[in-house]
mmCIF file of C-alpha atoms in Angstrom:
data_model
loop_
_atom_site.group_PDB
_atom_site.id
_atom_site.type_symbol
_atom_site.label_atom_id
_atom_site.label_comp_id
_atom_site.label_asym_id
_atom_site.label_seq_id
_atom_site.Cartn_x
_atom_site.Cartn_y
_atom_site.Cartn_z
ATOM 1 C CA MET I 75 -10.820 -24.679 -15.381
ATOM 2 C CA LEU I 76 -8.744 -21.345 -15.044
ATOM 3 C CA GLU I 77 -9.141 -18.578 -17.556
ATOM 4 C CA THR I 78 -5.732 -17.776 -19.184
ATOM 5 C CA CYS I 79 -3.961 -14.525 -18.530
ATOM 6 C CA LEU I 80 -5.716 -11.849 -20.200
ATOM 7 C CA THR I 81 -4.821 -8.546 -21.361
ATOM 8 C CA TYR I 82 -6.912 -5.406 -20.661
ATOM 9 C CA GLU I 83 -6.475 -1.984 -21.853
ATOM 10 C CA LEU I 84 -7.505 1.087 -19.523
ATOM 11 C CA SER I 85 -8.428 4.588 -20.755
ATOM 12 C CA SER I 86 -5.586 6.504 -21.639
ATOM 13 C CA SER I 87 -7.450 9.736 -20.970
ATOM 14 C CA LEU I 88 -8.510 11.038 -17.494
ATOM 15 C CA GLU I 89 -11.158 12.733 -19.149
ATOM 16 C CA ASP I 90 -12.361 9.375 -20.509
ATOM 17 C CA ALA I 91 -11.802 7.698 -17.033
ATOM 18 C CA SER I 92 -14.847 6.246 -15.263
ATOM 19 C CA VAL I 93 -15.346 3.407 -13.104
ATOM 20 C CA ASP I 94 -15.000 0.180 -15.012
ATOM 21 C CA PRO I 95 -16.743 -2.780 -13.393
ATOM 22 C CA GLU I 96 -15.502 -5.309 -16.263
ATOM 23 C CA LEU I 97 -11.843 -4.323 -14.885
ATOM 24 C CA GLN I 98 -13.041 -5.187 -11.327
ATOM 25 C CA ARG I 99 -14.561 -8.471 -12.538
ATOM 26 C CA LEU I 100 -11.658 -9.621 -14.276
ATOM 27 C CA LEU I 101 -9.275 -9.245 -11.380
ATOM 28 C CA GLU I 102 -11.585 -10.706 -8.888
ATOM 29 C CA THR I 103 -12.516 -13.767 -10.910
ATOM 30 C CA ALA I 104 -8.981 -14.407 -11.861
ATOM 31 C CA TRP I 105 -7.969 -13.971 -8.370
ATOM 32 C CA SER I 106 -11.108 -16.167 -7.111
ATOM 33 C CA GLU I 107 -10.583 -19.056 -9.310
ATOM 34 C CA ARG I 108 -6.905 -19.549 -8.624
ATOM 35 C CA HIS I 109 -7.702 -19.277 -4.889
ATOM 36 C CA ASP I 110 -10.417 -21.549 -4.801
ATOM 37 C CA ALA I 111 -8.403 -24.237 -6.961
ATOM 38 C CA GLY I 112 -5.401 -23.686 -4.966
ATOM 39 C CA VAL I 113 -3.386 -22.768 -7.876
ATOM 40 C CA GLY I 114 -0.024 -20.543 -7.169
ATOM 41 C CA PHE I 115 -1.333 -19.905 -3.511
ATOM 42 C CA ARG I 116 0.794 -21.035 -0.329
ATOM 43 C CA TYR I 117 -2.267 -21.385 1.745
ATOM 44 C CA HIS I 118 -6.363 -20.776 1.563
ATOM 45 C CA LEU I 119 -6.966 -17.696 3.326
ATOM 46 C CA ASN I 120 -8.121 -18.081 6.952
ATOM 47 C CA ILE I 121 -8.707 -15.069 8.827
ATOM 48 C CA GLU I 122 -9.187 -16.995 12.319
ATOM 49 C CA ARG I 123 -10.043 -14.291 14.538
ATOM 50 C CA GLU I 124 -10.450 -10.407 14.265
ATOM 51 C CA ARG I 125 -11.041 -7.598 16.757
ATOM 52 C CA VAL I 126 -10.857 -3.690 17.089
ATOM 53 C CA ALA I 127 -8.125 -2.723 19.777
ATOM 54 C CA ASP I 128 -10.083 -0.257 22.373
ATOM 55 C CA GLY I 129 -8.838 3.159 21.852
ATOM 56 C CA ARG I 130 -9.202 6.153 19.893
ATOM 57 C CA PHE I 131 -8.053 4.865 16.440
ATOM 58 C CA GLY I 132 -9.518 1.637 15.928
ATOM 59 C CA PHE I 133 -7.183 -0.677 14.962
ATOM 60 C CA LEU I 134 -8.196 -3.579 13.212
ATOM 61 C CA ILE I 135 -6.119 -6.735 14.334
ATOM 62 C CA LEU I 136 -6.387 -10.036 12.503
ATOM 63 C CA LEU I 137 -5.187 -13.610 13.260
ATOM 64 C CA ASN I 138 -3.430 -15.199 10.140
ATOM 65 C CA ARG I 139 -1.117 -17.899 11.160
ATOM 66 C CA GLN I 140 -0.351 -19.205 7.893
ATOM 67 C CA ARG I 141 1.246 -16.106 6.419
ATOM 68 C CA LEU I 142 4.071 -16.272 9.285
ATOM 69 C CA THR I 143 4.499 -19.932 8.671
ATOM 70 C CA GLU I 144 3.838 -20.480 5.001
ATOM 71 C CA ARG I 145 4.853 -17.315 3.080
ATOM 72 C CA ARG I 146 8.239 -16.857 1.246
ATOM 73 C CA GLN I 147 10.760 -15.949 3.188
ATOM 74 C CA PRO I 148 12.208 -12.055 3.020
ATOM 75 C CA TYR I 149 15.665 -11.268 2.120
ATOM 76 C CA ALA I 150 17.951 -8.228 3.263
ATOM 77 C CA PHE I 151 18.168 -5.212 1.279
ATOM 78 C CA LEU I 152 18.215 -1.333 1.619
ATOM 79 C CA LEU I 153 17.486 1.462 -0.214
ATOM 80 C CA ASP I 154 20.528 1.731 -2.697
ATOM 81 C CA ALA I 155 20.410 -2.115 -3.494
ATOM 82 C CA PRO I 156 20.532 -3.011 -7.235
ATOM 83 C CA PHE I 157 18.114 -5.261 -8.769
ATOM 84 C CA ASP I 158 19.953 -8.665 -8.564
ATOM 85 C CA ALA I 159 18.718 -11.480 -10.992
ATOM 86 C CA SER I 160 20.191 -13.921 -9.162
ATOM 87 C CA ARG I 161 17.705 -13.711 -6.197
ATOM 88 C CA PHE I 162 13.976 -14.201 -6.458
ATOM 89 C CA ASN I 163 12.012 -11.777 -8.423
ATOM 90 C CA PHE I 164 8.701 -11.748 -10.251
ATOM 91 C CA THR I 165 10.047 -12.960 -13.572
ATOM 92 C CA ARG I 166 10.528 -16.494 -11.808
ATOM 93 C CA ILE I 167 6.923 -16.846 -10.660
ATOM 94 C CA ASP I 168 4.734 -19.583 -12.158
ATOM 95 C CA PRO I 169 2.850 -18.227 -14.796
ATOM 96 C CA ALA I 170 -0.598 -19.282 -13.330
ATOM 97 C CA GLU I 171 0.029 -16.753 -10.761
ATOM 98 C CA ILE I 172 -0.573 -13.829 -13.308
ATOM 99 C CA GLN I 173 -3.943 -12.630 -13.165
ATOM 100 C CA LEU I 174 -3.997 -9.862 -15.695
ATOM 101 C CA GLU I 175 -1.728 -7.613 -17.831
ATOM 102 C CA LEU I 176 -2.727 -4.246 -18.007
ATOM 103 C CA LEU I 177 -1.475 -2.341 -21.314
ATOM 104 C CA CYS I 178 -2.483 1.074 -20.681
ATOM 105 C CA PRO I 179 -1.455 3.803 -19.506
ATOM 106 C CA PHE I 180 1.322 1.927 -18.415
ATOM 107 C CA PRO I 181 2.418 -1.714 -18.811
ATOM 108 C CA THR I 182 1.420 -3.395 -15.448
ATOM 109 C CA THR I 183 1.299 -6.900 -14.411
ATOM 110 C CA VAL I 184 -1.137 -8.024 -11.968
ATOM 111 C CA LEU I 185 -0.189 -11.085 -9.839
ATOM 112 C CA ILE I 186 -1.853 -13.082 -7.114
ATOM 113 C CA ASN I 187 -0.156 -12.366 -3.799
ATOM 114 C CA ASN I 188 0.211 -15.920 -2.806
ATOM 115 C CA SER I 189 0.419 -15.308 0.933
ATOM 116 C CA PRO I 190 -2.682 -12.985 1.061
ATOM 117 C CA VAL I 191 -3.599 -10.863 3.870
ATOM 118 C CA THR I 192 -6.906 -9.924 2.594
ATOM 119 C CA VAL I 193 -9.368 -11.143 -0.081
ATOM 120 C CA TYR I 194 -8.336 -10.118 -3.813
ATOM 121 C CA HIS I 195 -4.609 -9.329 -2.286
ATOM 122 C CA SER I 196 -2.653 -9.104 -5.526
ATOM 123 C CA LEU I 197 0.728 -7.449 -6.496
ATOM 124 C CA LEU I 198 1.128 -4.572 -9.199
ATOM 125 C CA VAL I 199 4.368 -4.959 -10.955
ATOM 126 C CA PRO I 200 4.830 -2.011 -13.377
ATOM 127 C CA ASP I 201 7.243 -3.119 -16.437
ATOM 128 C CA LEU I 202 7.601 -6.820 -15.272
ATOM 129 C CA GLN I 203 10.608 -7.212 -17.578
ATOM 130 C CA GLY I 204 12.120 -3.968 -16.664
ATOM 131 C CA SER I 205 14.549 -5.428 -13.931
ATOM 132 C CA HIS I 206 13.249 -2.299 -11.499
ATOM 133 C CA SER I 207 14.590 -2.242 -8.103
ATOM 134 C CA GLN I 208 12.008 -1.788 -5.344
ATOM 135 C CA LEU I 209 11.992 2.018 -5.632
ATOM 136 C CA LEU I 210 9.071 3.615 -7.080
ATOM 137 C CA THR I 211 9.216 5.123 -10.942
ATOM 138 C CA SER I 212 6.820 7.424 -12.245
ATOM 139 C CA GLU I 213 4.658 4.786 -13.580
ATOM 140 C CA GLY I 214 4.416 3.157 -10.178
ATOM 141 C CA ILE I 215 3.632 6.410 -8.563
ATOM 142 C CA ARG I 216 0.766 6.778 -11.129
ATOM 143 C CA VAL I 217 -0.444 3.212 -11.498
ATOM 144 C CA PRO I 218 -2.475 3.433 -8.125
ATOM 145 C CA PHE I 219 -4.376 6.363 -8.842
ATOM 146 C CA GLU I 220 -5.290 5.175 -12.127
ATOM 147 C CA LEU I 221 -6.341 1.895 -10.798
ATOM 148 C CA LEU I 222 -8.445 3.564 -7.675
ATOM 149 C CA LEU I 223 -10.169 5.751 -10.217
ATOM 150 C CA ARG I 224 -11.513 2.891 -12.287
ATOM 151 C CA LEU I 225 -12.493 0.247 -9.659
ATOM 152 C CA PRO I 226 -16.169 0.739 -8.681
ATOM 153 C CA ASP I 227 -15.332 -0.771 -5.165
ATOM 154 C CA ARG I 228 -14.054 1.858 -2.999
ATOM 155 C CA ARG I 229 -12.730 -0.848 -0.497
ATOM 156 C CA TYR I 230 -9.755 -1.173 -2.599
ATOM 157 C CA ARG I 231 -6.578 0.258 -1.286
ATOM 158 C CA ILE I 232 -2.922 0.192 -2.524
ATOM 159 C CA GLY I 233 0.113 0.026 -0.500
ATOM 160 C CA TYR I 234 3.916 0.091 -1.091
ATOM 161 C CA ASN I 235 7.036 -0.651 1.120
ATOM 162 C CA SER I 236 10.298 0.797 0.036
ATOM 163 C CA PRO I 237 13.702 -1.205 0.665
ATOM 164 C CA GLY I 238 14.584 -0.567 4.137
ATOM 165 C CA ALA I 239 10.983 -0.226 5.199
ATOM 166 C CA GLN I 240 9.846 -3.730 5.425
ATOM 167 C CA ALA I 241 10.119 -4.594 1.652
ATOM 168 C CA SER I 242 10.924 -8.197 1.227
ATOM 169 C CA VAL I 243 11.599 -8.673 -2.544
ATOM 170 C CA ASN I 244 13.856 -6.237 -4.373
ATOM 171 C CA HIS I 245 11.692 -6.050 -7.703
ATOM 172 C CA LEU I 246 9.352 -3.083 -8.079
ATOM 173 C CA HIS I 247 5.723 -3.992 -6.558
ATOM 174 C CA LEU I 248 2.866 -2.597 -5.052
ATOM 175 C CA HIS I 249 -0.015 -4.083 -3.175
ATOM 176 C CA LEU I 250 -3.688 -4.217 -4.100
ATOM 177 C CA LEU I 251 -5.935 -5.060 -1.027
ATOM 178 C CA ARG I 252 -9.408 -4.751 -0.490
ATOM 179 C CA ILE I 253 -10.198 -3.893 3.323
ATOM 180 C CA ASP I 254 -13.710 -3.751 4.141
ATOM 181 C CA THR I 255 -13.197 -1.497 7.289
ATOM 182 C CA ASP I 256 -12.746 2.212 7.835
ATOM 183 C CA LEU I 257 -9.126 3.200 9.002
ATOM 184 C CA TYR I 258 -8.068 6.044 10.979
ATOM 185 C CA VAL I 259 -6.121 7.678 8.038
ATOM 186 C CA GLN I 260 -9.206 8.062 5.958
ATOM 187 C CA ARG I 261 -10.881 10.288 8.492
ATOM 188 C CA THR I 262 -8.327 12.141 10.031
ATOM 189 C CA LYS I 263 -7.769 15.828 9.911
ATOM 190 C CA LEU I 264 -4.985 17.197 7.716
ATOM 191 C CA LEU I 265 -2.815 20.231 7.962
ATOM 192 C CA PRO I 266 -1.563 21.796 4.787
ATOM 193 C CA VAL I 267 1.889 22.155 4.194
ATOM 194 C CA ARG I 268 2.989 25.984 3.601
ATOM 195 C CA GLY I 269 3.094 26.812 -0.092
ATOM 196 C CA MET I 270 2.446 23.405 -1.336
ATOM 197 C CA PRO I 271 -1.264 23.142 -2.269
ATOM 198 C CA LEU I 272 -2.518 19.630 -2.253
ATOM 199 C CA LEU I 273 0.266 18.599 0.124
ATOM 200 C CA TYR I 274 -0.716 17.955 3.698
ATOM 201 C CA ARG I 275 0.986 16.716 6.835
ATOM 202 C CA LEU I 276 -0.551 14.393 9.550
ATOM 203 C CA GLN I 277 -1.555 16.029 12.866
ATOM 204 C CA ASP I 278 0.733 15.463 15.948
ATOM 205 C CA GLY I 279 -0.316 12.659 18.171
ATOM 206 C CA LEU I 280 -1.531 10.290 15.543
ATOM 207 C CA PRO I 281 -0.051 6.891 15.584
ATOM 208 C CA ALA I 282 2.054 7.548 12.437
ATOM 209 C CA LYS I 283 3.947 10.511 11.143
ATOM 210 C CA GLY I 284 3.793 11.294 7.371
ATOM 211 C CA TYR I 285 2.347 13.679 4.559
ATOM 212 C CA CYS I 286 -0.539 13.227 2.336
ATOM 213 C CA PHE I 287 -1.361 14.190 -1.083
ATOM 214 C CA VAL I 288 -4.873 14.854 -2.146
ATOM 215 C CA VAL I 289 -6.833 14.385 -5.329
ATOM 216 C CA ARG I 290 -10.255 15.844 -5.505
ATOM 217 C CA ASP I 291 -10.453 16.432 -9.348
ATOM 218 C CA PRO I 292 -8.265 13.888 -11.285
ATOM 219 C CA THR I 293 -8.104 15.932 -14.613
ATOM 220 C CA ARG I 294 -6.919 18.805 -12.415
ATOM 221 C CA ASP I 295 -4.783 17.251 -9.630
ATOM 222 C CA LEU I 296 -3.527 14.146 -10.782
ATOM 223 C CA ASP I 297 -0.625 15.391 -12.892
ATOM 224 C CA PRO I 298 0.650 17.939 -10.288
ATOM 225 C CA VAL I 299 0.105 15.658 -7.605
ATOM 226 C CA CYS I 300 2.188 12.953 -9.458
ATOM 227 C CA THR I 301 4.738 14.992 -9.945
ATOM 228 C CA ALA I 302 4.956 16.408 -6.504
ATOM 229 C CA LEU I 303 4.853 12.952 -5.020
ATOM 230 C CA GLN I 304 8.136 12.056 -7.143
ATOM 231 C CA LYS I 305 9.864 14.957 -5.743
ATOM 232 C CA LEU I 306 9.250 14.106 -2.105
ATOM 233 C CA ILE I 307 10.158 10.439 -2.827
ATOM 234 C CA GLU I 308 13.031 11.759 -4.403
ATOM 235 C CA THR I 309 14.066 14.108 -1.221
ATOM 236 C CA LEU I 310 13.691 11.061 0.812
ATOM 237 C CA LEU I 311 16.047 8.918 -1.040
ATOM 238 C CA GLU I 312 18.515 11.913 -1.187
ATOM 239 C CA ARG I 313 18.473 11.773 2.534
ATOM 240 C CA LYS I 314 18.541 8.166 2.748
ATOM 241 C CA MET I 315 15.216 7.640 4.521
ATOM 242 C CA ALA I 316 13.044 4.745 3.604
ATOM 243 C CA HIS I 317 9.380 4.936 3.319
ATOM 244 C CA ASN I 318 5.766 3.582 3.117
ATOM 245 C CA LEU I 319 3.223 4.815 0.768
ATOM 246 C CA PHE I 320 -0.650 4.209 0.824
ATOM 247 C CA TRP I 321 -3.601 5.388 -1.303
ATOM 248 C CA THR I 322 -7.245 5.120 -0.434
ATOM 249 C CA TRP I 323 -10.545 6.757 -1.074
ATOM 250 C CA ASN I 324 -11.350 9.074 2.086
ATOM 251 C CA ASP I 325 -14.607 7.186 2.257
ATOM 252 C CA LEU I 326 -15.764 3.583 1.287
ATOM 253 C CA HIS I 327 -19.329 4.687 -0.009
ATOM 254 C CA GLU I 328 -19.289 8.377 -1.301
ATOM 255 C CA GLY I 329 -15.545 9.189 -1.282
ATOM 256 C CA VAL I 330 -14.725 12.236 -2.914
ATOM 257 C CA GLU I 331 -11.070 12.377 -2.685
ATOM 258 C CA ILE I 332 -8.174 9.791 -3.002
ATOM 259 C CA ARG I 333 -5.462 10.304 -0.303
ATOM 260 C CA ALA I 334 -2.059 9.328 -1.022
ATOM 261 C CA PHE I 335 0.007 9.069 2.345
ATOM 262 C CA VAL I 336 3.893 8.945 2.543
ATOM 263 C CA PHE I 337 5.207 7.554 5.726
ATOM 264 C CA PRO I 338 8.990 8.579 5.888
ATOM 265 C CA ARG I 339 11.223 6.690 8.516
ATOM 266 C CA SER I 340 14.218 8.150 9.850
ATOM 267 C CA GLN I 341 16.385 5.124 9.759
ATOM 268 C CA GLN I 342 16.266 1.904 7.557
ATOM 269 C CA CYS I 343 15.510 -1.774 8.792
ATOM 270 C CA ALA I 344 17.487 -4.426 6.722
ATOM 271 C CA ASN I 345 14.214 -6.406 5.580
ATOM 272 C CA LYS I 346 11.064 -7.570 6.891
ATOM 273 C CA VAL I 347 11.669 -10.071 9.493
ATOM 274 C CA ALA I 348 9.578 -13.043 9.522
ATOM 275 C CA ILE I 349 8.142 -12.338 12.682
ATOM 276 C CA SER I 350 4.354 -11.975 13.896
ATOM 277 C CA PHE I 351 4.194 -7.999 13.478
ATOM 278 C CA ASN I 352 5.933 -5.830 11.643
ATOM 279 C CA ALA I 353 5.445 -1.875 11.057
ATOM 280 C CA ALA I 354 4.776 -1.587 7.256
ATOM 281 C CA PHE I 355 2.171 0.308 5.246
ATOM 282 C CA LEU I 356 -0.707 -1.520 6.363
ATOM 283 C CA GLU I 357 -0.026 -1.158 10.146
ATOM 284 C CA LEU I 358 0.876 2.586 9.969
ATOM 285 C CA CYS I 359 -2.720 2.937 8.627
ATOM 286 C CA GLY I 360 -4.559 1.128 11.282
ATOM 287 C CA PHE I 361 -4.608 -2.589 9.575
ATOM 288 C CA VAL I 362 -2.700 -5.060 11.848
ATOM 289 C CA SER I 363 -2.293 -8.838 10.796
ATOM 290 C CA VAL I 364 -0.444 -11.009 12.887
ATOM 291 C CA GLY I 365 0.613 -14.509 13.142
ATOM 292 C CA GLU I 366 0.839 -15.320 16.647
ATOM 293 C CA VAL I 367 -2.223 -15.861 19.221
ATOM 294 C CA THR I 368 -0.378 -14.408 21.736
ATOM 295 C CA ASP I 369 0.131 -11.069 19.670
ATOM 296 C CA PHE I 370 -3.592 -11.008 18.749
ATOM 297 C CA GLU I 371 -4.545 -11.338 22.296
ATOM 298 C CA ARG I 372 -2.040 -8.937 23.809
ATOM 299 C CA LEU I 373 -1.551 -6.054 21.415
ATOM 300 C CA THR I 374 -3.113 -2.810 22.584
ATOM 301 C CA GLU I 375 -3.484 0.153 20.586
ATOM 302 C CA ASP I 376 -0.577 1.864 23.058
ATOM 303 C CA THR I 377 1.833 -0.903 22.002
ATOM 304 C CA ILE I 378 0.756 -0.856 18.474
ATOM 305 C CA ILE I 379 1.567 3.020 18.240
ATOM 306 C CA GLN I 380 4.925 2.551 20.310
ATOM 307 C CA ALA I 381 6.194 0.245 17.582
ATOM 308 C CA LEU I 382 5.105 2.434 14.819
ATOM 309 C CA ARG I 383 6.764 5.323 16.501
ATOM 310 C CA ASP I 384 9.800 3.358 16.951
ATOM 311 C CA ALA I 385 10.009 2.395 13.363
ATOM 312 C CA GLN I 386 9.729 5.684 12.121
ATOM 313 C CA GLY I 387 11.597 7.874 14.654
ATOM 314 C CA ASP I 388 11.873 11.820 14.469
ATOM 315 C CA VAL I 389 10.288 12.137 10.912
ATOM 316 C CA TYR I 390 9.241 15.615 11.390
ATOM 317 C CA GLY I 391 12.456 16.781 12.951
ATOM 318 C CA ALA I 392 14.183 15.449 10.086
ATOM 319 C CA LEU I 393 11.806 16.971 7.356
ATOM 320 C CA GLY I 394 10.178 19.936 9.098
ATOM 321 C CA ASP I 395 12.448 22.628 7.295
ATOM 322 C CA LEU I 396 11.280 21.262 4.034
ATOM 323 C CA TYR I 397 7.635 20.823 4.692
ATOM 324 C CA PRO I 398 6.246 23.271 7.055
ATOM 325 C CA ILE I 399 2.609 23.674 8.004
ATOM 326 C CA GLU I 400 0.684 26.851 7.988
ATOM 327 C CA ALA I 401 1.367 28.784 10.817
ATOM 328 C CA THR I 402 -1.820 29.286 12.072
ATOM 329 C CA ASP I 403 -4.774 26.716 12.219
ATOM 330 C CA PRO I 404 -7.926 27.637 14.007
ATOM 331 C CA ASP I 405 -8.841 24.369 14.943
ATOM 332 C CA GLN I 406 -5.325 23.661 16.830
#
């Protein structure tokens, strides 16, 4: 017997915010009940094989053929596409796909992802009935921080694909996933951006190009980080640059900071084509789910990195005038 959709109210004050085992229990129980009963899901999650690619960055490659063959087919749209009620959106889902309604600090609906990549893969839909296109709102920027601060298990991560950067549905949503392994972005050195506290740039030579906001003390850092992150996204939109985002703790056991990565793209792609390998937020961070055995067996660190660089283009050339790194760094 499935639990009916529950409502849950998070603390509205960061001073009162603390890890919340009941929130995590509700999310995981609702997901597991539906998954085990086959309610709402297009397939039973089955990672057939997995391996770590040889090389510096430890790309995790998983084979999940059903996600390629069974998932809802994406449709084409770019950054400026308005919400279109005539196309699929999350107001049309089966009510059984709703796990939880979060009431505070912002109304957010938690849905199962009916074509999961990992266990507990869910969708976060801020203001479900608001008919927002897949462009991040201020609430969409803030909700990932609020959730990660409250979920006791630091293996949870949150990701976002903008229009033109592998988003497949033009209705505002983010992805909540539990990933059980470290990713290279958690441990990589960050270079301070000149004149912008809490904003950093990834080093040259990494698989992806991008920027990172760091929250160490939520009561002090979260408001300015959310404001600066929104400004960065507005700049990307002004320059018609698609983007992927990823929120993670820097350590899965004793993380002391939340890292919010922004991966701009110098050119847009029309949509997430239904192929085995796409360059979206997970792949940019070192987690690669493929749907073909040949891709699983043949992908190497070099071929993955080349695909990511082709997808992003010359990001630093396009944005270096706005976000220059500090001139001197003793480790460089």
